[in-house]
Amino acid sequence: MRVLRSLMLAAAGAALSLAVFTADAGAADYPAPKEGTFVAKDFRFHTGDVLPELRLHYRTVGEPSGEPVVMLHGTGGSGASMLTPDFAGELFGEGQPLDAKKYFIILPDALGHGKSTKPSDGLRAKFPKYSSEDMVDAQHRLLTEGLKLNHVHLVMGNSMGGMHTWIWGGKYPDYMDALVPMASQPTEMAARNWMLRRLMVEMIRQDPGYKDGDYTEQPNAMRLANVFYATATSGGTLAYQKLAPTREKADKMIEDRLAVKFNADANDFIYAWESSGEYNPTPLLDRIKAPLLFINAADDERNPPETGVTEAAMKHVKNGRLFLIPASEDTRGHGTTAMAKFYTMELQAFLQSVSKVKSSSN
């Protein structure tokens, strides 16, 4: 390893439907994304449950003639949540690492997220429990059956999407030329990361307003649980000290966060966070074939590098290396990798090296 410094509402049939999606105003230097939906028939979950139709929504940037790139979002997000100036605005523009004039960028809404099928579509707490692998299998069906892609150039993901990237590499090792997991660990979900996820979910479940998932109004505890987890596991120690060096400023930050409108559905929220409970790509690491650039932040509260578990796991990745972004007042802990400026040069160099190897082998 080399460490560098620097449901029920699905459209009939399995047809694809496309509509223009308006890009973020701050990211006007890449083509306007388009939206599409694919319906996977008889989707089987790891529990054995089967849904007759699973709606899988996605967005694309660029033309289908470009090299396919799959971009995977974090927990509670969607493909649209990656279309920000700090992320897409640094990556998808002309001359940038994932120039949309060269690449066909696919941003799926994961199972249970965005406009894809999720508990709030009707089944609520009776919705099948889904795992990280179920989510990856759904993405695989979207790409192979819906978009008819037999191979992609790159699978890249952030946070939960980074976790899914590890599974992609081990479960479908011949499907991609390269892998870029970010803000994740190639190890079992455990320690503080899982403990705090479990506490967040319990806060909601134990709220009398949750009513075992049959609530008529969103439980009051959900907003507090969300702010609690986000503050505890994302933001960066040095950044928080800079932004909230006094109790007054710290209180103001919390008050501002609690005041933000929070529209999530409690069942969707619980399912999404619990999906990581069975995450464990360790048995898959030896199967990864594609070159892999692993990007993490040194101040990532959910994936702290000082435990050594990531370094040990990376010994099983044949062609992988880690780029660890140094902590600073400008980084944001687990949120650092949402700001692509910290790794555009490393990503660009990595993709160029992959393309050279690919060209020489053809």
mmCIF file of C-alpha atoms in Angstrom:
data_model
loop_
_atom_site.group_PDB
_atom_site.id
_atom_site.type_symbol
_atom_site.label_atom_id
_atom_site.label_comp_id
_atom_site.label_asym_id
_atom_site.label_seq_id
_atom_site.Cartn_x
_atom_site.Cartn_y
_atom_site.Cartn_z
ATOM 1 C CA MET A 1 0.000 0.000 0.000
ATOM 2 C CA ARG A 2 1.237 3.430 -0.870
ATOM 3 C CA VAL A 3 0.096 6.286 1.348
ATOM 4 C CA LEU A 4 0.192 9.746 -0.257
ATOM 5 C CA ARG A 5 0.202 12.924 1.730
ATOM 6 C CA SER A 6 -0.898 15.344 -0.296
ATOM 7 C CA LEU A 7 -42.341 0.431 -4.669
ATOM 8 C CA MET A 8 -45.683 0.381 -5.543
ATOM 9 C CA LEU A 9 -45.611 3.514 -7.594
ATOM 10 C CA ALA A 10 -43.305 2.049 -10.235
ATOM 11 C CA ALA A 11 -44.103 2.648 -13.886
ATOM 12 C CA ALA A 12 -45.386 -0.365 -15.798
ATOM 13 C CA GLY A 13 -42.790 -2.490 -17.562
ATOM 14 C CA ALA A 14 -39.012 -2.187 -17.596
ATOM 15 C CA ALA A 15 -38.804 0.699 -20.043
ATOM 16 C CA LEU A 16 -36.474 3.621 -19.444
ATOM 17 C CA SER A 17 -37.935 7.104 -19.134
ATOM 18 C CA LEU A 18 -35.823 10.249 -19.419
ATOM 19 C CA ALA A 19 -36.387 13.882 -18.502
ATOM 20 C CA VAL A 20 -34.085 16.881 -18.355
ATOM 21 C CA PHE A 21 -32.828 17.742 -14.866
ATOM 22 C CA THR A 22 -31.764 21.292 -14.092
ATOM 23 C CA ALA A 23 -28.168 21.487 -12.902
ATOM 24 C CA ASP A 24 -27.070 23.307 -9.791
ATOM 25 C CA ALA A 25 -26.637 26.966 -10.633
ATOM 26 C CA GLY A 26 -23.059 26.887 -9.361
ATOM 27 C CA ALA A 27 -22.080 24.018 -11.632
ATOM 28 C CA ALA A 28 -23.072 25.363 -15.036
ATOM 29 C CA ASP A 29 -19.790 24.314 -16.645
ATOM 30 C CA TYR A 30 -20.920 20.751 -17.306
ATOM 31 C CA PRO A 31 -23.922 19.468 -19.333
ATOM 32 C CA ALA A 32 -27.348 19.579 -17.721
ATOM 33 C CA PRO A 33 -28.090 16.221 -16.098
ATOM 34 C CA LYS A 34 -30.966 14.061 -17.310
ATOM 35 C CA GLU A 35 -33.199 11.874 -15.171
ATOM 36 C CA GLY A 36 -34.282 8.323 -15.895
ATOM 37 C CA THR A 37 -36.103 5.420 -14.261
ATOM 38 C CA PHE A 38 -35.682 1.682 -14.708
ATOM 39 C CA VAL A 39 -38.027 -0.903 -13.191
ATOM 40 C CA ALA A 40 -36.345 -4.146 -12.118
ATOM 41 C CA LYS A 41 -38.754 -7.065 -12.067
ATOM 42 C CA ASP A 42 -38.935 -9.597 -9.218
ATOM 43 C CA PHE A 43 -36.132 -8.132 -7.169
ATOM 44 C CA ARG A 44 -34.959 -10.569 -4.496
ATOM 45 C CA PHE A 45 -33.517 -9.267 -1.224
ATOM 46 C CA HIS A 46 -30.930 -11.064 0.898
ATOM 47 C CA THR A 47 -33.790 -11.950 3.282
ATOM 48 C CA GLY A 48 -35.536 -13.954 0.559
ATOM 49 C CA ASP A 49 -38.278 -11.337 0.189
ATOM 50 C CA VAL A 50 -39.192 -10.416 -3.387
ATOM 51 C CA LEU A 51 -40.720 -7.211 -4.742
ATOM 52 C CA PRO A 52 -42.491 -7.681 -8.098
ATOM 53 C CA GLU A 53 -41.228 -4.269 -9.221
ATOM 54 C CA LEU A 54 -38.345 -2.187 -7.917
ATOM 55 C CA ARG A 55 -38.123 1.347 -9.253
ATOM 56 C CA LEU A 56 -34.515 2.501 -9.700
ATOM 57 C CA HIS A 57 -34.056 6.170 -10.453
ATOM 58 C CA TYR A 58 -30.886 7.759 -11.795
ATOM 59 C CA ARG A 59 -29.354 10.833 -13.345
ATOM 60 C CA THR A 60 -26.790 11.042 -16.106
ATOM 61 C CA VAL A 61 -24.313 13.735 -17.112
ATOM 62 C CA GLY A 62 -22.748 13.618 -20.552
ATOM 63 C CA GLU A 63 -23.539 11.510 -23.587
ATOM 64 C CA PRO A 64 -23.948 7.692 -23.659
ATOM 65 C CA SER A 65 -21.082 7.558 -26.153
ATOM 66 C CA GLY A 66 -18.647 8.549 -23.385
ATOM 67 C CA GLU A 67 -16.809 6.171 -21.109
ATOM 68 C CA PRO A 68 -19.277 5.087 -18.392
ATOM 69 C CA VAL A 69 -18.595 6.257 -14.847
ATOM 70 C CA VAL A 70 -20.795 5.235 -11.899
ATOM 71 C CA MET A 71 -21.007 7.744 -9.034
ATOM 72 C CA LEU A 72 -22.533 6.546 -5.738
ATOM 73 C CA HIS A 73 -23.983 8.842 -3.049
ATOM 74 C CA GLY A 74 -24.038 8.725 0.743
ATOM 75 C CA THR A 75 -26.682 7.623 3.252
ATOM 76 C CA GLY A 76 -29.902 9.612 3.029
ATOM 77 C CA GLY A 77 -28.800 11.321 -0.175
ATOM 78 C CA SER A 78 -29.487 10.780 -3.864
ATOM 79 C CA GLY A 79 -27.713 11.228 -7.160
ATOM 80 C CA ALA A 80 -28.829 14.856 -7.078
ATOM 81 C CA SER A 81 -27.058 15.427 -3.761
ATOM 82 C CA MET A 82 -23.717 15.020 -5.563
ATOM 83 C CA LEU A 83 -24.482 17.766 -8.085
ATOM 84 C CA THR A 84 -22.928 20.521 -6.005
ATOM 85 C CA PRO A 85 -20.318 23.140 -6.907
ATOM 86 C CA ASP A 86 -17.867 21.601 -4.415
ATOM 87 C CA PHE A 87 -18.173 18.110 -5.924
ATOM 88 C CA ALA A 88 -19.565 17.975 -9.470
ATOM 89 C CA GLY A 89 -18.370 21.530 -10.101
ATOM 90 C CA GLU A 90 -14.797 20.409 -9.412
ATOM 91 C CA LEU A 91 -14.991 17.106 -11.315
ATOM 92 C CA PHE A 92 -17.427 17.142 -14.276
ATOM 93 C CA GLY A 93 -16.367 20.293 -16.136
ATOM 94 C CA GLU A 94 -14.166 20.620 -19.189
ATOM 95 C CA GLY A 95 -10.584 19.632 -18.401
ATOM 96 C CA GLN A 96 -11.527 18.322 -14.977
ATOM 97 C CA PRO A 97 -10.879 14.704 -13.876
ATOM 98 C CA LEU A 98 -14.309 13.424 -14.971
ATOM 99 C CA ASP A 99 -14.905 15.772 -17.899
ATOM 100 C CA ALA A 100 -18.487 15.107 -19.042
ATOM 101 C CA LYS A 101 -17.401 15.609 -22.665
ATOM 102 C CA LYS A 102 -15.371 12.435 -22.304
ATOM 103 C CA TYR A 103 -17.296 10.473 -19.677
ATOM 104 C CA PHE A 104 -20.917 9.319 -19.358
ATOM 105 C CA ILE A 105 -21.547 9.854 -15.648
ATOM 106 C CA ILE A 106 -24.338 7.825 -14.027
ATOM 107 C CA LEU A 107 -25.626 8.835 -10.593
ATOM 108 C CA PRO A 108 -28.137 6.263 -9.295
ATOM 109 C CA ASP A 109 -30.544 6.882 -6.436
ATOM 110 C CA ALA A 110 -29.770 3.878 -4.240
ATOM 111 C CA LEU A 111 -32.488 1.444 -3.213
ATOM 112 C CA GLY A 112 -34.463 3.138 -0.430
ATOM 113 C CA HIS A 113 -33.248 6.607 -1.431
ATOM 114 C CA GLY A 114 -34.289 9.554 -3.567
ATOM 115 C CA LYS A 115 -36.843 8.626 -6.220
ATOM 116 C CA SER A 116 -36.059 4.908 -6.078
ATOM 117 C CA THR A 117 -38.448 2.524 -4.313
ATOM 118 C CA LYS A 118 -38.437 2.997 -0.546
ATOM 119 C CA PRO A 119 -40.539 2.188 2.549
ATOM 120 C CA SER A 120 -42.532 5.433 2.418
ATOM 121 C CA ASP A 121 -43.962 4.442 -0.974
ATOM 122 C CA GLY A 122 -46.578 2.367 0.860
ATOM 123 C CA LEU A 123 -45.185 -0.630 2.699
ATOM 124 C CA ARG A 124 -43.700 1.485 5.493
ATOM 125 C CA ALA A 125 -42.234 -0.756 8.239
ATOM 126 C CA LYS A 126 -43.357 -3.868 6.285
ATOM 127 C CA PHE A 127 -40.850 -3.045 3.553
ATOM 128 C CA PRO A 128 -38.196 -5.775 3.138
ATOM 129 C CA LYS A 129 -35.024 -5.134 5.108
ATOM 130 C CA TYR A 130 -32.276 -4.318 2.648
ATOM 131 C CA SER A 131 -28.509 -4.537 3.014
ATOM 132 C CA SER A 132 -25.536 -2.865 1.362
ATOM 133 C CA GLU A 133 -25.209 -5.830 -0.992
ATOM 134 C CA ASP A 134 -28.888 -5.586 -1.965
ATOM 135 C CA MET A 135 -28.258 -1.964 -2.894
ATOM 136 C CA VAL A 136 -25.253 -2.876 -5.033
ATOM 137 C CA ASP A 137 -27.179 -5.697 -6.720
ATOM 138 C CA ALA A 138 -29.950 -3.230 -7.564
ATOM 139 C CA GLN A 139 -27.387 -0.843 -9.066
ATOM 140 C CA HIS A 140 -25.933 -3.719 -11.078
ATOM 141 C CA ARG A 141 -29.370 -4.527 -12.520
ATOM 142 C CA LEU A 142 -29.904 -0.872 -13.394
ATOM 143 C CA LEU A 143 -26.621 -0.723 -15.282
ATOM 144 C CA THR A 144 -26.781 -4.101 -17.030
ATOM 145 C CA GLU A 145 -30.511 -4.486 -17.681
ATOM 146 C CA GLY A 146 -31.610 -0.868 -17.772
ATOM 147 C CA LEU A 147 -28.681 0.921 -19.391
ATOM 148 C CA LYS A 148 -27.326 -2.177 -21.182
ATOM 149 C CA LEU A 149 -23.779 -1.598 -19.975
ATOM 150 C CA ASN A 150 -21.593 -4.698 -19.891
ATOM 151 C CA HIS A 151 -18.604 -2.832 -18.466
ATOM 152 C CA VAL A 152 -17.836 0.582 -16.974
ATOM 153 C CA HIS A 153 -14.659 2.575 -16.736
ATOM 154 C CA LEU A 154 -15.000 3.647 -13.111
ATOM 155 C CA VAL A 155 -17.058 3.036 -9.987
ATOM 156 C CA MET A 156 -16.597 5.831 -7.461
ATOM 157 C CA GLY A 157 -18.529 6.557 -4.288
ATOM 158 C CA ASN A 158 -18.558 8.717 -1.194
ATOM 159 C CA SER A 159 -19.442 7.600 2.375
ATOM 160 C CA MET A 160 -22.146 4.935 1.920
ATOM 161 C CA GLY A 161 -21.286 5.117 -1.767
ATOM 162 C CA GLY A 162 -17.664 4.415 -0.842
ATOM 163 C CA MET A 163 -18.789 1.360 1.110
ATOM 164 C CA HIS A 164 -20.749 0.201 -1.915
ATOM 165 C CA THR A 165 -17.689 0.730 -4.126
ATOM 166 C CA TRP A 166 -15.767 -1.816 -2.059
ATOM 167 C CA ILE A 167 -18.593 -4.327 -2.544
ATOM 168 C CA TRP A 168 -18.728 -3.590 -6.258
ATOM 169 C CA GLY A 169 -15.021 -4.340 -6.604
ATOM 170 C CA GLY A 170 -15.231 -7.695 -4.837
ATOM 171 C CA LYS A 171 -18.609 -8.903 -6.041
ATOM 172 C CA TYR A 172 -18.270 -7.836 -9.690
ATOM 173 C CA PRO A 173 -14.469 -7.719 -10.128
ATOM 174 C CA ASP A 174 -14.465 -7.777 -13.935
ATOM 175 C CA TYR A 175 -17.097 -5.083 -14.390
ATOM 176 C CA MET A 176 -14.898 -1.989 -14.084
ATOM 177 C CA ASP A 177 -11.491 -0.629 -15.078
ATOM 178 C CA ALA A 178 -10.999 1.307 -11.838
ATOM 179 C CA LEU A 179 -12.400 1.886 -8.356
ATOM 180 C CA VAL A 180 -12.369 4.974 -6.133
ATOM 181 C CA PRO A 181 -13.984 4.409 -2.716
ATOM 182 C CA MET A 182 -14.011 7.451 -0.436
ATOM 183 C CA ALA A 183 -14.861 8.246 3.202
ATOM 184 C CA SER A 184 -15.284 4.591 4.124
ATOM 185 C CA GLN A 185 -13.459 1.537 5.416
ATOM 186 C CA PRO A 186 -13.072 -1.885 3.790
ATOM 187 C CA THR A 187 -13.940 -3.502 7.112
ATOM 188 C CA GLU A 188 -16.973 -4.596 9.101
ATOM 189 C CA MET A 189 -19.264 -1.844 10.367
ATOM 190 C CA ALA A 190 -18.352 -1.599 14.043
ATOM 191 C CA ALA A 191 -16.993 0.533 16.898
ATOM 192 C CA ARG A 192 -18.121 4.143 17.361
ATOM 193 C CA ASN A 193 -19.484 4.417 13.823
ATOM 194 C CA TRP A 194 -22.037 1.649 14.369
ATOM 195 C CA MET A 195 -22.656 2.506 18.027
ATOM 196 C CA LEU A 196 -23.727 6.031 17.129
ATOM 197 C CA ARG A 197 -25.834 4.811 14.189
ATOM 198 C CA ARG A 198 -27.574 2.394 16.559
ATOM 199 C CA LEU A 199 -28.210 5.168 19.099
ATOM 200 C CA MET A 200 -29.602 7.460 16.407
ATOM 201 C CA VAL A 201 -32.061 4.803 15.236
ATOM 202 C CA GLU A 202 -33.058 3.933 18.818
ATOM 203 C CA MET A 203 -33.843 7.589 19.534
ATOM 204 C CA ILE A 204 -36.465 7.450 16.787
ATOM 205 C CA ARG A 205 -37.835 3.987 17.513
ATOM 206 C CA GLN A 206 -38.290 4.789 21.198
ATOM 207 C CA ASP A 207 -40.135 8.026 20.458
ATOM 208 C CA PRO A 208 -43.837 7.322 21.270
ATOM 209 C CA GLY A 209 -44.706 9.130 18.057
ATOM 210 C CA TYR A 210 -42.983 6.470 15.955
ATOM 211 C CA LYS A 211 -45.779 3.928 16.719
ATOM 212 C CA ASP A 212 -43.825 0.977 15.300
ATOM 213 C CA GLY A 213 -43.630 2.696 11.943
ATOM 214 C CA ASP A 214 -47.347 3.505 11.643
ATOM 215 C CA TYR A 215 -47.065 7.185 12.574
ATOM 216 C CA THR A 216 -49.320 9.897 11.170
ATOM 217 C CA GLU A 217 -46.737 12.610 11.793
ATOM 218 C CA GLN A 218 -42.957 12.358 11.683
ATOM 219 C CA PRO A 219 -41.560 11.556 15.174
ATOM 220 C CA ASN A 220 -40.218 14.595 16.981
ATOM 221 C CA ALA A 221 -37.018 12.756 17.889
ATOM 222 C CA MET A 222 -35.916 12.377 14.270
ATOM 223 C CA ARG A 223 -34.643 15.911 13.779
ATOM 224 C CA LEU A 224 -32.683 15.792 17.046
ATOM 225 C CA ALA A 225 -31.294 12.321 16.266
ATOM 226 C CA ASN A 226 -30.104 13.483 12.858
ATOM 227 C CA VAL A 227 -28.364 16.595 14.176
ATOM 228 C CA PHE A 228 -26.830 14.576 17.006
ATOM 229 C CA TYR A 229 -25.287 12.000 14.672
ATOM 230 C CA ALA A 230 -24.133 14.520 12.082
ATOM 231 C CA THR A 231 -22.446 16.705 14.687
ATOM 232 C CA ALA A 232 -20.822 13.742 16.426
ATOM 233 C CA THR A 233 -19.493 12.114 13.263
ATOM 234 C CA SER A 234 -18.811 14.827 10.689
ATOM 235 C CA GLY A 235 -17.270 18.272 10.720
ATOM 236 C CA GLY A 236 -13.655 17.864 11.790
ATOM 237 C CA THR A 237 -12.077 18.603 15.157
ATOM 238 C CA LEU A 238 -9.898 21.478 13.946
ATOM 239 C CA ALA A 239 -12.718 22.957 11.888
ATOM 240 C CA TYR A 240 -15.147 22.903 14.822
ATOM 241 C CA GLN A 241 -12.551 24.601 17.017
ATOM 242 C CA LYS A 242 -12.174 27.327 14.416
ATOM 243 C CA LEU A 243 -15.905 27.735 13.776
ATOM 244 C CA ALA A 244 -17.107 27.414 17.396
ATOM 245 C CA PRO A 245 -14.283 28.472 19.735
ATOM 246 C CA THR A 246 -16.732 29.743 22.383
ATOM 247 C CA ARG A 247 -19.844 28.301 23.993
ATOM 248 C CA GLU A 248 -21.912 31.080 22.429
ATOM 249 C CA LYS A 249 -20.772 30.185 18.929
ATOM 250 C CA ALA A 250 -21.162 26.450 19.589
ATOM 251 C CA ASP A 251 -24.729 26.999 20.804
ATOM 252 C CA LYS A 252 -25.444 29.097 17.710
ATOM 253 C CA MET A 253 -24.234 26.312 15.423
ATOM 254 C CA ILE A 254 -26.518 23.780 17.114
ATOM 255 C CA GLU A 255 -29.493 26.156 17.084
ATOM 256 C CA ASP A 256 -28.959 26.809 13.379
ATOM 257 C CA ARG A 257 -28.768 23.094 12.638
ATOM 258 C CA LEU A 258 -31.915 22.328 14.613
ATOM 259 C CA ALA A 259 -33.730 25.111 12.761
ATOM 260 C CA VAL A 260 -33.035 23.627 9.321
ATOM 261 C CA LYS A 261 -36.134 22.093 7.753
ATOM 262 C CA PHE A 262 -35.843 18.300 7.823
ATOM 263 C CA ASN A 263 -38.208 16.460 5.492
ATOM 264 C CA ALA A 264 -37.007 12.868 5.792
ATOM 265 C CA ASP A 265 -39.468 10.051 6.431
ATOM 266 C CA ALA A 266 -38.703 8.125 9.629
ATOM 267 C CA ASN A 267 -39.040 4.651 8.096
ATOM 268 C CA ASP A 268 -36.907 5.613 5.098
ATOM 269 C CA PHE A 269 -34.385 7.117 7.495
ATOM 270 C CA ILE A 270 -34.178 4.049 9.741
ATOM 271 C CA TYR A 271 -33.949 1.602 6.844
ATOM 272 C CA ALA A 272 -31.204 3.617 5.178
ATOM 273 C CA TRP A 273 -29.000 3.779 8.262
ATOM 274 C CA GLU A 274 -29.655 0.170 9.306
ATOM 275 C CA SER A 275 -28.669 -1.060 5.836
ATOM 276 C CA SER A 276 -25.029 -0.648 6.881
ATOM 277 C CA GLY A 277 -25.399 -3.067 9.804
ATOM 278 C CA GLU A 278 -24.410 -6.094 7.733
ATOM 279 C CA TYR A 279 -21.735 -4.260 5.769
ATOM 280 C CA ASN A 280 -18.509 -6.250 5.724
ATOM 281 C CA PRO A 281 -16.482 -6.306 2.486
ATOM 282 C CA THR A 282 -13.479 -7.994 4.115
ATOM 283 C CA PRO A 283 -14.131 -11.434 2.545
ATOM 284 C CA LEU A 284 -14.325 -9.762 -0.883
ATOM 285 C CA LEU A 285 -11.057 -7.809 -0.822
ATOM 286 C CA ASP A 286 -8.866 -10.555 -2.285
ATOM 287 C CA ARG A 287 -11.227 -10.726 -5.291
ATOM 288 C CA ILE A 288 -10.720 -7.092 -6.320
ATOM 289 C CA LYS A 289 -8.881 -6.855 -9.647
ATOM 290 C CA ALA A 290 -9.244 -3.268 -10.795
ATOM 291 C CA PRO A 291 -6.735 -0.581 -9.794
ATOM 292 C CA LEU A 292 -8.085 1.173 -6.719
ATOM 293 C CA LEU A 293 -7.510 4.654 -5.324
ATOM 294 C CA PHE A 294 -8.814 4.890 -1.761
ATOM 295 C CA ILE A 295 -9.453 8.475 -0.616
ATOM 296 C CA ASN A 296 -10.034 9.221 3.071
ATOM 297 C CA ALA A 297 -9.569 12.210 5.360
ATOM 298 C CA ALA A 298 -7.237 12.030 8.330
ATOM 299 C CA ASP A 299 -9.896 13.682 10.518
ATOM 300 C CA ASP A 300 -12.784 11.432 9.410
ATOM 301 C CA GLU A 301 -14.663 10.741 12.647
ATOM 302 C CA ARG A 302 -16.442 7.651 11.261
ATOM 303 C CA ASN A 303 -13.338 6.095 9.740
ATOM 304 C CA PRO A 304 -10.393 7.127 11.961
ATOM 305 C CA PRO A 305 -7.060 6.074 10.407
ATOM 306 C CA GLU A 306 -5.327 5.709 13.782
ATOM 307 C CA THR A 307 -7.090 2.377 14.502
ATOM 308 C CA GLY A 308 -4.949 0.658 11.864
ATOM 309 C CA VAL A 309 -7.830 -1.504 10.613
ATOM 310 C CA THR A 310 -7.859 0.133 7.192
ATOM 311 C CA GLU A 311 -4.112 -0.258 6.743
ATOM 312 C CA ALA A 312 -4.383 -3.943 7.636
ATOM 313 C CA ALA A 313 -7.295 -4.491 5.249
ATOM 314 C CA MET A 314 -5.517 -2.740 2.379
ATOM 315 C CA LYS A 315 -2.857 -5.463 2.420
ATOM 316 C CA HIS A 316 -5.503 -7.699 0.823
ATOM 317 C CA VAL A 317 -6.111 -5.269 -2.067
ATOM 318 C CA LYS A 318 -3.658 -6.271 -4.802
ATOM 319 C CA ASN A 319 -3.586 -3.046 -6.755
ATOM 320 C CA GLY A 320 -4.781 -0.429 -4.284
ATOM 321 C CA ARG A 321 -3.308 2.635 -2.641
ATOM 322 C CA LEU A 322 -4.517 5.147 -0.094
ATOM 323 C CA PHE A 323 -4.533 8.916 -0.395
ATOM 324 C CA LEU A 324 -5.091 10.355 3.075
ATOM 325 C CA ILE A 325 -6.113 14.027 3.080
ATOM 326 C CA PRO A 326 -4.318 15.778 5.981
ATOM 327 C CA ALA A 327 -6.492 17.316 8.687
ATOM 328 C CA SER A 328 -6.706 21.098 8.795
ATOM 329 C CA GLU A 329 -9.040 23.933 9.717
ATOM 330 C CA ASP A 330 -10.306 23.768 6.143
ATOM 331 C CA THR A 331 -11.185 20.069 6.109
ATOM 332 C CA ARG A 332 -14.519 18.870 7.511
ATOM 333 C CA GLY A 333 -13.867 15.415 8.931
ATOM 334 C CA HIS A 334 -16.171 12.871 7.323
ATOM 335 C CA GLY A 335 -17.502 15.666 5.127
ATOM 336 C CA THR A 336 -14.107 16.437 3.588
ATOM 337 C CA THR A 337 -14.469 14.191 0.547
ATOM 338 C CA ALA A 338 -17.622 16.055 -0.510
ATOM 339 C CA MET A 339 -15.144 18.808 -1.455
ATOM 340 C CA ALA A 340 -13.277 17.466 -4.456
ATOM 341 C CA LYS A 341 -10.659 20.225 -4.440
ATOM 342 C CA PHE A 342 -8.728 18.194 -1.877
ATOM 343 C CA TYR A 343 -8.023 15.332 -4.305
ATOM 344 C CA THR A 344 -8.566 16.432 -7.916
ATOM 345 C CA MET A 345 -4.867 16.153 -8.764
ATOM 346 C CA GLU A 346 -4.551 12.661 -7.293
ATOM 347 C CA LEU A 347 -7.739 11.503 -9.033
ATOM 348 C CA GLN A 348 -6.618 12.940 -12.351
ATOM 349 C CA ALA A 349 -3.224 11.221 -12.144
ATOM 350 C CA PHE A 350 -4.844 7.927 -11.138
ATOM 351 C CA LEU A 351 -7.312 7.970 -14.032
ATOM 352 C CA GLN A 352 -4.542 8.818 -16.494
ATOM 353 C CA SER A 353 -2.497 5.852 -15.276
ATOM 354 C CA VAL A 354 -5.507 3.549 -15.603
ATOM 355 C CA SER A 355 -6.140 4.759 -19.146
ATOM 356 C CA LYS A 356 -2.505 4.158 -20.106
ATOM 357 C CA VAL A 357 -2.601 0.600 -18.827
ATOM 358 C CA LYS A 358 -5.907 0.015 -20.589
ATOM 359 C CA SER A 359 -4.534 1.358 -23.880
ATOM 360 C CA SER A 360 -1.374 -0.736 -23.712
ATOM 361 C CA SER A 361 -3.346 -3.923 -23.074
ATOM 362 C CA ASN A 362 -5.689 -3.382 -26.053
#
